[in-house]
Coordinates of C-alpha atoms in Angstrom, one line a residue:
Chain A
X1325 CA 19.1 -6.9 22.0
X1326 CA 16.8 -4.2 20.7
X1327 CA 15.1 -3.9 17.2
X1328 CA 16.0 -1.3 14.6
X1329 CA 12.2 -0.3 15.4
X1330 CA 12.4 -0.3 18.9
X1331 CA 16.0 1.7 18.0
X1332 CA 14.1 4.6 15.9
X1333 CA 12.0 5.1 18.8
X1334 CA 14.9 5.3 21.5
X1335 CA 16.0 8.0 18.8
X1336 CA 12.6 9.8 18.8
X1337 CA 12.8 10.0 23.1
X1338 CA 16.4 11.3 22.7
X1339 CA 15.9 13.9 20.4
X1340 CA 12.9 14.8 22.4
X1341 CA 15.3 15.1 25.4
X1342 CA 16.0 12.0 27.1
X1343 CA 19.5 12.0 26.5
X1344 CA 20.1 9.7 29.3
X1345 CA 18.9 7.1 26.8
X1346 CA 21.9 7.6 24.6
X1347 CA 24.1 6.1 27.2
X1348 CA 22.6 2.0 25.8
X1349 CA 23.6 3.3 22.1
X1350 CA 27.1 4.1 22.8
X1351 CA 27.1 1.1 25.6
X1352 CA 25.6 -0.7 22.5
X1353 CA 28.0 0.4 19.7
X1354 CA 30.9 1.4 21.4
X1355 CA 33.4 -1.7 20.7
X1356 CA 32.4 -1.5 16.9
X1357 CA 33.2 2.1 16.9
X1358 CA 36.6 1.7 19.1
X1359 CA 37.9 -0.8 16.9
X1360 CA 37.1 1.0 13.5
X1361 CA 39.1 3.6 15.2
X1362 CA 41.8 1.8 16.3
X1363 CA 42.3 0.2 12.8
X1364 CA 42.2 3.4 11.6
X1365 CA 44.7 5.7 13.6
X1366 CA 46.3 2.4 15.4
X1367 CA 47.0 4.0 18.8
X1368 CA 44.9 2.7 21.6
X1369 CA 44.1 6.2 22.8
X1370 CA 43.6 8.3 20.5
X1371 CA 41.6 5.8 19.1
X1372 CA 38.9 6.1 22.2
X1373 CA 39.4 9.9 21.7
X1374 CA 38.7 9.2 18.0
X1375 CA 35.5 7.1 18.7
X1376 CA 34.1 9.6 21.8
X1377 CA 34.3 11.8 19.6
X1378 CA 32.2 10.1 16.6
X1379 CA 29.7 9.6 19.0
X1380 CA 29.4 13.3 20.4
X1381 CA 28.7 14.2 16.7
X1382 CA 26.3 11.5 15.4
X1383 CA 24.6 13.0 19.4
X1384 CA 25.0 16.7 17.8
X1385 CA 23.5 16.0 14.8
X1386 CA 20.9 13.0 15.4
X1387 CA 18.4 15.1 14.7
X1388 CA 19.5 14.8 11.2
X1389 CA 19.6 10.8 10.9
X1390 CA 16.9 10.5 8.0
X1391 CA 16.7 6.7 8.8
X1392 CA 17.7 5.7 5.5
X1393 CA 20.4 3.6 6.7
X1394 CA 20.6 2.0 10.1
X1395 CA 22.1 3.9 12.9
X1396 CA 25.0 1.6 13.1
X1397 CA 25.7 2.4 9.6
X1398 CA 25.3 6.5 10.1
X1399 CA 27.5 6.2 13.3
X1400 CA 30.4 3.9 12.1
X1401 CA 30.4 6.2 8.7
X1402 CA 31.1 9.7 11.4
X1403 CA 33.7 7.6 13.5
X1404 CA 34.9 6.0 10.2
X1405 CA 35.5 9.9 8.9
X1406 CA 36.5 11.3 12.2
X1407 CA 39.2 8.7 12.3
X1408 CA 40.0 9.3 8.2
X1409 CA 40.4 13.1 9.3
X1410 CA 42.5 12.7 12.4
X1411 CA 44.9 10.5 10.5
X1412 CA 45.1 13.0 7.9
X1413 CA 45.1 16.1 10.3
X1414 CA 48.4 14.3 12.6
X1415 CA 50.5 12.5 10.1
X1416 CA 52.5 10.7 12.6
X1417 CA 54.6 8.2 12.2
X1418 CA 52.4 5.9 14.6
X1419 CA 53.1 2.8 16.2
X1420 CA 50.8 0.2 13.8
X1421 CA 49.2 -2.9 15.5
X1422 CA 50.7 -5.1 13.1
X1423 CA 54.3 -3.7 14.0
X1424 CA 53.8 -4.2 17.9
X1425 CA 52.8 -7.8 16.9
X1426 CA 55.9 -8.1 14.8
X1427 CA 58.1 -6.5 16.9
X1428 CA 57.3 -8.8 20.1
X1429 CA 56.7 -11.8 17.5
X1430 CA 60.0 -11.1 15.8
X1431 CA 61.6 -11.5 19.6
X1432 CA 60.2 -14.7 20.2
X1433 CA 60.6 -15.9 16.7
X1434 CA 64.5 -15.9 17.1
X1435 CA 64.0 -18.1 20.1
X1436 CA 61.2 -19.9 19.4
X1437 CA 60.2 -21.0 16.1
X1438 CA 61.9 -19.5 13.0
X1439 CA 59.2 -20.8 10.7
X1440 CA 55.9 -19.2 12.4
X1441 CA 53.8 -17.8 9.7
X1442 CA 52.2 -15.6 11.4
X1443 CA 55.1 -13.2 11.6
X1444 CA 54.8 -13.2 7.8
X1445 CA 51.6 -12.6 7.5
X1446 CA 51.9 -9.7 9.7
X1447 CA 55.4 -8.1 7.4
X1448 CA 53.3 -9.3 4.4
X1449 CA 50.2 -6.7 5.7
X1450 CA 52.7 -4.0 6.3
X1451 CA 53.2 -4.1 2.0
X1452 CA 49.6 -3.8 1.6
X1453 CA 48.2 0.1 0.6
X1454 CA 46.6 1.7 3.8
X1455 CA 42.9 1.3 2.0
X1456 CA 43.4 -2.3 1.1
X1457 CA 44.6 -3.3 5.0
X1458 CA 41.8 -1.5 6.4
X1459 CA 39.4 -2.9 3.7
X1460 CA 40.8 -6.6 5.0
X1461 CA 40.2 -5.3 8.5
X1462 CA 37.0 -4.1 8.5
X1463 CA 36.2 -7.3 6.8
X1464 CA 37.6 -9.7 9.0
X1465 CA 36.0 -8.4 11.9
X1466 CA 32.6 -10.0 10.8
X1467 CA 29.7 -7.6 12.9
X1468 CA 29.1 -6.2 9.5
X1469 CA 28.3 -7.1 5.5
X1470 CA 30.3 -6.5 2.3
X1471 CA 27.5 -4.2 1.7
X1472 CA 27.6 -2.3 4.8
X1473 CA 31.1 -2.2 5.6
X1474 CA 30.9 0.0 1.8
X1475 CA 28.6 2.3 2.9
X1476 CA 30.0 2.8 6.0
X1477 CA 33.7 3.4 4.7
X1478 CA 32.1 5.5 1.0
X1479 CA 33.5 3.3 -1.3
X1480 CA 31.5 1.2 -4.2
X1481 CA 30.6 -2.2 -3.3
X1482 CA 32.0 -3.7 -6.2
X1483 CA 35.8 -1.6 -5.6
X1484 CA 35.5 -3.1 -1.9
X1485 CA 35.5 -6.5 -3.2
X1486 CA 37.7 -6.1 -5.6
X1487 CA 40.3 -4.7 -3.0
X1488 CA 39.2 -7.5 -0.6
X1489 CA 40.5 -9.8 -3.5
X1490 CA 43.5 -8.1 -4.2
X1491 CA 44.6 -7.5 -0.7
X1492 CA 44.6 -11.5 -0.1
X1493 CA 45.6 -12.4 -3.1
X1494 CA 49.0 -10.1 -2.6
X1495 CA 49.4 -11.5 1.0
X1496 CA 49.2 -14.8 -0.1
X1497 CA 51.6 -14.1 -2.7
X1498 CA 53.8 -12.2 -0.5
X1499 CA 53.8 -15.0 1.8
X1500 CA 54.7 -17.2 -0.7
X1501 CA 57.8 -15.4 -1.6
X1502 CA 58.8 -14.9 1.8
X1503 CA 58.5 -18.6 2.7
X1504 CA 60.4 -19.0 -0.3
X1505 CA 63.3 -16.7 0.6
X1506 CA 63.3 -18.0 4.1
X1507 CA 63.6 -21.6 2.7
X1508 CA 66.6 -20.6 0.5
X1509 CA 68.6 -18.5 3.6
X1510 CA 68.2 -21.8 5.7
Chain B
X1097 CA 39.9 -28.5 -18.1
X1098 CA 39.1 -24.5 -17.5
X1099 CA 41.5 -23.3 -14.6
X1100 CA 40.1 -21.9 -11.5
X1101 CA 41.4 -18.6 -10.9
X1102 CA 41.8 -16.9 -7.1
X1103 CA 38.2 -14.9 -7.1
X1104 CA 36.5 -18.1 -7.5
X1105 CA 38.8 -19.9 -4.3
X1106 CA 38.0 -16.7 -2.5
X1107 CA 34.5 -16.7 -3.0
X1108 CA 34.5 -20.3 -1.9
X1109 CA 36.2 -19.1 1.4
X1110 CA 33.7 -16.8 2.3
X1111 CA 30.8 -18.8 1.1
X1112 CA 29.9 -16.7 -1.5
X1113 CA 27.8 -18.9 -4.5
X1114 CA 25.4 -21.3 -4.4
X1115 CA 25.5 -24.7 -3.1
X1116 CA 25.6 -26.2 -6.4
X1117 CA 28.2 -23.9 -7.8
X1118 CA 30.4 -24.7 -4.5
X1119 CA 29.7 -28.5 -5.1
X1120 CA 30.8 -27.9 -8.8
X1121 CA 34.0 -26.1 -7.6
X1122 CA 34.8 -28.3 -4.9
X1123 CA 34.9 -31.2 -7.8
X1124 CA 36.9 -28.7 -10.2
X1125 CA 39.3 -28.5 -7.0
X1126 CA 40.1 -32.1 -6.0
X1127 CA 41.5 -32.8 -10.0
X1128 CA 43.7 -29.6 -9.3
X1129 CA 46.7 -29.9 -7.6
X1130 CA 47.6 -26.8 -8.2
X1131 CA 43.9 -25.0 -7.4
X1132 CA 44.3 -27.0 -4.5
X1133 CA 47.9 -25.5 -3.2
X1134 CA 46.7 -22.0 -4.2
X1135 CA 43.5 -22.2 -2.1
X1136 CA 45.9 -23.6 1.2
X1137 CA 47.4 -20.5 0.8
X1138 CA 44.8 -18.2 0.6
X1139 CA 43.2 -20.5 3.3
X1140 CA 46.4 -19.9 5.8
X1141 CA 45.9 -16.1 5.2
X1142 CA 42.0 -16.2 5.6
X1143 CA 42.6 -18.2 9.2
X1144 CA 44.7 -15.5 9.9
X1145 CA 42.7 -13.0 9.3
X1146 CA 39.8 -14.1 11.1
X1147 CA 42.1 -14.8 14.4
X1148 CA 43.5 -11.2 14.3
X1149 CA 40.4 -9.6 13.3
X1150 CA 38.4 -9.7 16.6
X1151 CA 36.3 -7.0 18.3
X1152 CA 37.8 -4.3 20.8
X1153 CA 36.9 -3.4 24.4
X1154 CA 37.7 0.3 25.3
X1155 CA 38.0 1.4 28.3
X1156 CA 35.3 1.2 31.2
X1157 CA 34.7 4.3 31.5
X1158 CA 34.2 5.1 27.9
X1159 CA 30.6 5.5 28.2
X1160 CA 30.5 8.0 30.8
X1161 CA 33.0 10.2 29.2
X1162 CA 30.9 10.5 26.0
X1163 CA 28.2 11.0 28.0
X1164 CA 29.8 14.0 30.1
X1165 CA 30.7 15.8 26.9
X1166 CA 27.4 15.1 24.9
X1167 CA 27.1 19.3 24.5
X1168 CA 30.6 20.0 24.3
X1169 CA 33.1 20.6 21.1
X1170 CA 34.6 17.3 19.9
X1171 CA 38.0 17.3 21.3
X1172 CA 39.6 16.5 17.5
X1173 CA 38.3 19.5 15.5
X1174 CA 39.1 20.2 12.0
X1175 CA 41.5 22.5 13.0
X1176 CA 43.7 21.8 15.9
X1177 CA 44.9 24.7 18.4
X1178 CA 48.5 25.0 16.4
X1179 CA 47.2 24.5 12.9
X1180 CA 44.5 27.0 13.6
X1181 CA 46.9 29.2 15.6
X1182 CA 49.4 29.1 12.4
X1183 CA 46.7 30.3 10.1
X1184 CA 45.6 32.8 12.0
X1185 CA 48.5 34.7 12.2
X1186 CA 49.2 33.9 8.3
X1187 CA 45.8 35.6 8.2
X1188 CA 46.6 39.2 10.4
X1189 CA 50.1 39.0 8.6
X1190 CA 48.0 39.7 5.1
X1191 CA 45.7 42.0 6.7
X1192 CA 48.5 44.4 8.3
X1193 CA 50.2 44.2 5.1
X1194 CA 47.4 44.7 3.0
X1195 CA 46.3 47.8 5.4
X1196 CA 49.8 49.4 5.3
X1197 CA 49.6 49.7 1.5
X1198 CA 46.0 50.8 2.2
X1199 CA 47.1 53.5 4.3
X1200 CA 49.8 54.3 1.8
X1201 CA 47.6 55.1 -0.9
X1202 CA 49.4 52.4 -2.7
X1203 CA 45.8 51.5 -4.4
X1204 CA 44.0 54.9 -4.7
X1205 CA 45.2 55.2 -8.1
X1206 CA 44.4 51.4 -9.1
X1207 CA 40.8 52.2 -10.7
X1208 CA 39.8 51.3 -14.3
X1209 CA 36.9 49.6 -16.2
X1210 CA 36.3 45.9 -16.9
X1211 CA 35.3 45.4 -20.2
X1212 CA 32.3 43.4 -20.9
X1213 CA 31.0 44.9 -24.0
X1214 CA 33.5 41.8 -26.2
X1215 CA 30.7 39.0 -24.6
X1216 CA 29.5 36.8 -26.8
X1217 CA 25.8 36.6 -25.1
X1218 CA 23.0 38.4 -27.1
X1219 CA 20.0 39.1 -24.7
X1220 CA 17.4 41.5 -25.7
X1221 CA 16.3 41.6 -22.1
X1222 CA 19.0 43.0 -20.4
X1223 CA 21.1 45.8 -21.5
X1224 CA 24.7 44.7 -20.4
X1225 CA 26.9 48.0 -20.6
X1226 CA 30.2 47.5 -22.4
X1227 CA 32.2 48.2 -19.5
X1228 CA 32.1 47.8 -15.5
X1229 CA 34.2 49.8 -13.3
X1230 CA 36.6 48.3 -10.8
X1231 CA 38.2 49.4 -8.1
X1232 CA 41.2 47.8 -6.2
X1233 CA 40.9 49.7 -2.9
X1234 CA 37.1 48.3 -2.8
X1235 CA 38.5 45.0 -3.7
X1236 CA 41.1 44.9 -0.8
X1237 CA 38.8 46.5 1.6
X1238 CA 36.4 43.1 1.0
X1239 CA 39.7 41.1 1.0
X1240 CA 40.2 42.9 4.3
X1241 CA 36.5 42.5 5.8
X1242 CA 36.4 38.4 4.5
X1243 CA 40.2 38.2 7.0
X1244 CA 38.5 39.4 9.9
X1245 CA 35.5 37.4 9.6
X1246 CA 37.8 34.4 9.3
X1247 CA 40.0 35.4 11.8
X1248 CA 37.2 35.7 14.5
X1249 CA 35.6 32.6 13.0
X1250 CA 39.6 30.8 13.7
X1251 CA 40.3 32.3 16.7
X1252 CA 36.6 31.1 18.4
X1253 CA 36.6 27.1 17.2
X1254 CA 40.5 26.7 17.1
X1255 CA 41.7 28.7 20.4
X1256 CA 38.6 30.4 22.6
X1257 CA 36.1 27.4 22.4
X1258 CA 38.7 24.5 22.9
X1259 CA 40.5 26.7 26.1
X1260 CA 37.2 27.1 28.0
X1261 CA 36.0 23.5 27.1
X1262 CA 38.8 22.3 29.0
X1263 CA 38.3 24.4 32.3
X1264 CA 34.6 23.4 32.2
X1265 CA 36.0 19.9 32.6
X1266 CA 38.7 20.9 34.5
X1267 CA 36.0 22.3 36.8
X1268 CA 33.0 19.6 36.7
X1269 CA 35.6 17.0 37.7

């Protein structure tokens, strides 16, 4: 585990031209940045596209890293917009982890266990607004703060945890009213 | 008795608050039934959440790809090959028709004067004449000049850079 300090210098030895030494940060931050990705554009690879190529560009422009932030922070935020972007740029109707879950779920459900919750959960997540799911995801996956998981995605602390609040609150809800349906079909 | 609302459960969830203010809650809670079913539901969500919510491995290799393309173009450009190709020929498409009515005199006879002189700036300093003369053949020949710097700049990022980055990896393999 090495210090932000100890960090800032790797930095300083790979702008200088050790680029070798940029091989522990992405070893370092690569799952981070993968699953950012992956939460992002939900295929598996163009997610690893997605997140190479965040780190190619935080390499292209590391001279510019003022070190107001951490690096983490500056990285996640280029992989976090790269991904944004890429979504944007394609448009496709892509498979979503929460569907693949559901769809092999769903399977087992009507041969296993009608009641599982989980299957709600995931059709009450696919209801949720793109920004509040990835807000809950980003959350949830608990490497990073309230506060840095808002710098890292551009958004105000205080909208982040308002969507936080919401997004649960409507899942719980939705769950609810599923259960409730589900109860009343029996 | 004040309710307790679903920021306050949520807060006690993810330990947000003091120890006294969760103590106080936590009392509030257990003479609420109802606090009490709302916060098993946000609970089953929360569980949830955190099962699903776990760190990603990519693949092995992931490291040493990133680090063979460290100097190369990211793959995912703003602009990607068909976009930039479909906006480049929306860009020659203007230009040819913009330099057949060139070349048909269709603007020599488009010339007049702006007028400035109506302005309601008073400035002693300057001396702004009451009228500008304007030109449409100058302004299509810029409209011209700023397409084929475009054009060049599209055709380099979007079609040249991207075809020889992948025979330079084709090759180093």
């Amino acid at each position: 585990m090495i210090t932000v300090q100890e960090e800032y210098s790797l930095i300083d030895r790979i702008v200088a031209g050790e680029e070798v030494l940029y091989a522990t940060l992405v070893d370092k931050y690569k799952s981070y940045a993968y699953t950012i990705a992956l939460k992002i554009v939900e295929n598996k690879p163009e997610a690893e596209e997605v997140a190479q190529d965040g780190f190619i560009k935080a390499f292209q422009h590391l001279k510019k890293f003022n070190r107001e932030a951490k690096f983490s922070t500056w990285l996640y935020r280029i992989v976090f917009n790269t991904a944004i972007s890429y979504k944007r740029k394609t448009k496709q109707p892509l498979q979503s982890i929460e569907n693949s879950i559901l769809e092999y779920t769903e399977r087992a459900d009507h041969d296993l266990e009608k009641d599982d919750k989980q299957v709600f959960i995931a059709q009450a997540m696919e209801k949720l607004s793109e920004a509040d799911r990835l807000a809950v995801q980003l959350y949830y996956i608990k490497e990073y703060s309230l506060d840095e998981i808002a710098e890292l995605s551009g958004q105000n602390i205080n909208t982040l945890k308002v969507r936080l609040h919401r997004a649960r609150q409507r899942l719980a809800d939705e769950l609810k009213r599923i259960l409730k349906h589900e109860a009343l079909t029996l | 008795m004040e309710k307790i609302n679903d920021d306050e459960l949520l807060n006690l969830l993810d330990g947000i608050g003091t120890e006294a203010e969760m103590e106080i809650l936590k009392n509030k809670l257990a003479k609420d039934s109802e606090a009490m079913r709302r916060l098993e539901e946000l609970q089953t969500i929360h569980a949830f959440l955190q099962k699903k919510n776990t760190l990603l491995t990519p693949s092995k290799n992931f490291t040493a790809r990133v680090m063979s393309r460290l100097h190369t173009q990211p793959v995912l450009t703003f602009f990607s090959p068909k976009n930039g190709l479909l906006l480049l020929l929306g860009l020659i498409v203007a230009s040819g028709l913009a330099l057949m009515l060139l070349s048909s005199g269709t603007f020599d006879q488009l010339h007049t004067f702006l007028n400035v002189g109506t302005i309601p700036v008073k400035n002693d300093l300057i001396k702004i004449p009451s009228s500008l003369p304007f030109d449409l053949k100058w302004a299509v020949k810029v409209f011209l000049m700023i397409n084929l710097v475009i054009a060049f700049v599209l055709l380099d990022r979007t079609i040249l850079r991207p075809i020889f980055q992948k025979r330079n990896e084709r090759f180093s393999l």
